[in-house]
Short mmCIF file of C-alpha atoms in Angstrom, two decimals:
data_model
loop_
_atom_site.label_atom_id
_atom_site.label_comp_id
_atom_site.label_asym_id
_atom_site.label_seq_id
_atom_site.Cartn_x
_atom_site.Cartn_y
_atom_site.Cartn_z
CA UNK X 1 5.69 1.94 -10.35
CA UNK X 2 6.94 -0.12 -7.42
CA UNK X 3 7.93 0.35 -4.45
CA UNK X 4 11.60 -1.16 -4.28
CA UNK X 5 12.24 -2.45 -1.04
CA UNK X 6 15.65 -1.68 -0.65
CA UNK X 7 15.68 2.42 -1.05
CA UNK X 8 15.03 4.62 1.48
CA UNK X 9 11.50 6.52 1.48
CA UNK X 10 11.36 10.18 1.67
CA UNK X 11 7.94 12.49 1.19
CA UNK X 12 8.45 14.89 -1.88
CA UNK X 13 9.39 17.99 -2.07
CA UNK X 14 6.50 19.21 -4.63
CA UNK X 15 3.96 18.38 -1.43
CA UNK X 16 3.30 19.50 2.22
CA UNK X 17 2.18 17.01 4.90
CA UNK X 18 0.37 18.79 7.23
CA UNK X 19 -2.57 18.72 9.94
CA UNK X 20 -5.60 20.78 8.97
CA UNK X 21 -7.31 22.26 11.61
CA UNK X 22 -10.43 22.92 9.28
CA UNK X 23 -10.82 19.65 8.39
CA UNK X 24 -9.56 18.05 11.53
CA UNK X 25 -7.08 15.56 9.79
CA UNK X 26 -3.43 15.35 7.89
CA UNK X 27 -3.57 16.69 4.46
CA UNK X 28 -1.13 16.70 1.05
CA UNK X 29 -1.46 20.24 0.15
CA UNK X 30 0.67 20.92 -3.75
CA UNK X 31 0.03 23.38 -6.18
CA UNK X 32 -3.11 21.75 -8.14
CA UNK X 33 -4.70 21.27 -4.39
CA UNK X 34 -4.64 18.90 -1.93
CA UNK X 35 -5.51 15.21 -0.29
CA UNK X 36 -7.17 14.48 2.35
CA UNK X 37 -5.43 11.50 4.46
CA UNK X 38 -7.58 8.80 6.99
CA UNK X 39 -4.90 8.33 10.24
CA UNK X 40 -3.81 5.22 8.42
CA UNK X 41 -2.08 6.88 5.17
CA UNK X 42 -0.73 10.04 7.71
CA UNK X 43 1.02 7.74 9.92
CA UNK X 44 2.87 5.97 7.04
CA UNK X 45 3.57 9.13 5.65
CA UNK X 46 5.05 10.62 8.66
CA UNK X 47 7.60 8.11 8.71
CA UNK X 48 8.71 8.77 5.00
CA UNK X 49 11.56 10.87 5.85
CA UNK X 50 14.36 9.61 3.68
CA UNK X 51 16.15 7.29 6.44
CA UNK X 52 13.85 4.20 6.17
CA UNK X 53 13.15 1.39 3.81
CA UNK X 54 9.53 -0.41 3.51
CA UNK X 55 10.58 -2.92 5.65
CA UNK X 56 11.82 -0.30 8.48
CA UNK X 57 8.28 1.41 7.98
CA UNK X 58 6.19 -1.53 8.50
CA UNK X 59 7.99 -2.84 11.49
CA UNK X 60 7.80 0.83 13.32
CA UNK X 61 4.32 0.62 12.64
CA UNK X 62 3.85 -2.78 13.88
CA UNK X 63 5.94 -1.98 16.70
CA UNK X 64 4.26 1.56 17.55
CA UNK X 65 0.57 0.00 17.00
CA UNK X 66 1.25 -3.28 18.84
CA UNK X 67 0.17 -5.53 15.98
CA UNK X 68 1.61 -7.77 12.65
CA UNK X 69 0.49 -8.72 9.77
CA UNK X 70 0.70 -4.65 8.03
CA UNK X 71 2.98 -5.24 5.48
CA UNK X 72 0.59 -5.98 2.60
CA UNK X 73 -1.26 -2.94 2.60
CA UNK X 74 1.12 -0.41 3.88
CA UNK X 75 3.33 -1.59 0.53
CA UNK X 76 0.28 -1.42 -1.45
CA UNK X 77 -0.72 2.17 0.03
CA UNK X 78 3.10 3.46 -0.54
CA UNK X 79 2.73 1.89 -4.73
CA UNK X 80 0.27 4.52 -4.60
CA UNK X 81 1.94 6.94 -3.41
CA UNK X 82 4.50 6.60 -5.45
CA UNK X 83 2.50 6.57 -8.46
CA UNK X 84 0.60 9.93 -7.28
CA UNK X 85 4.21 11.27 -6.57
CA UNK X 86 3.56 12.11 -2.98
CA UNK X 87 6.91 9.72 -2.09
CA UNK X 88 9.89 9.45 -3.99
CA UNK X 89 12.88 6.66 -3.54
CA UNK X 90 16.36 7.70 -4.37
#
């Protein structure tokens, strides 16, 4: 799968994004179990709310962490997401 850039992003409905106090980081909790996320893959998450594109993700990132040069790998992390069904395009 690929991620098309000109669809919105939105999280999935089959998951939960959520902070886990236990493990002291964001989580995908769904019914077979659940992921654990580094800050990097929570904070693209986050922003997968169904009203952004890649390209709006990546430059809120760049914007919010002060720095360029992200779009390769946040693209590359959201292919996987896709693929693990965590995100889904409409």
């Amino acid at each position: 799968m690929t991620i098309d850039p000109d669809k919105n992003i939105r999280f999935s409905p089959t998951h939960r994004l959520q902070w886990e106090e236990a493990q002291q980081k964001d989580v995908i909790l769904y019914p077979e179990g659940m992921v654990e996320l580094n800050q990097s893959s929570a904070e693209i998450l986050k922003l997968c709310d169904g009203n952004r594109k890649p390209q709006q993700i990546v430059d809120e990132l760049e914007r919010k962490f002060e720095t360029t040069g992200l779009r390769n790998d946040i693209i590359a992390f959201l292919e996987v997401a896709l693929k693990n069904g965590w995100i889904k395009q409409d």
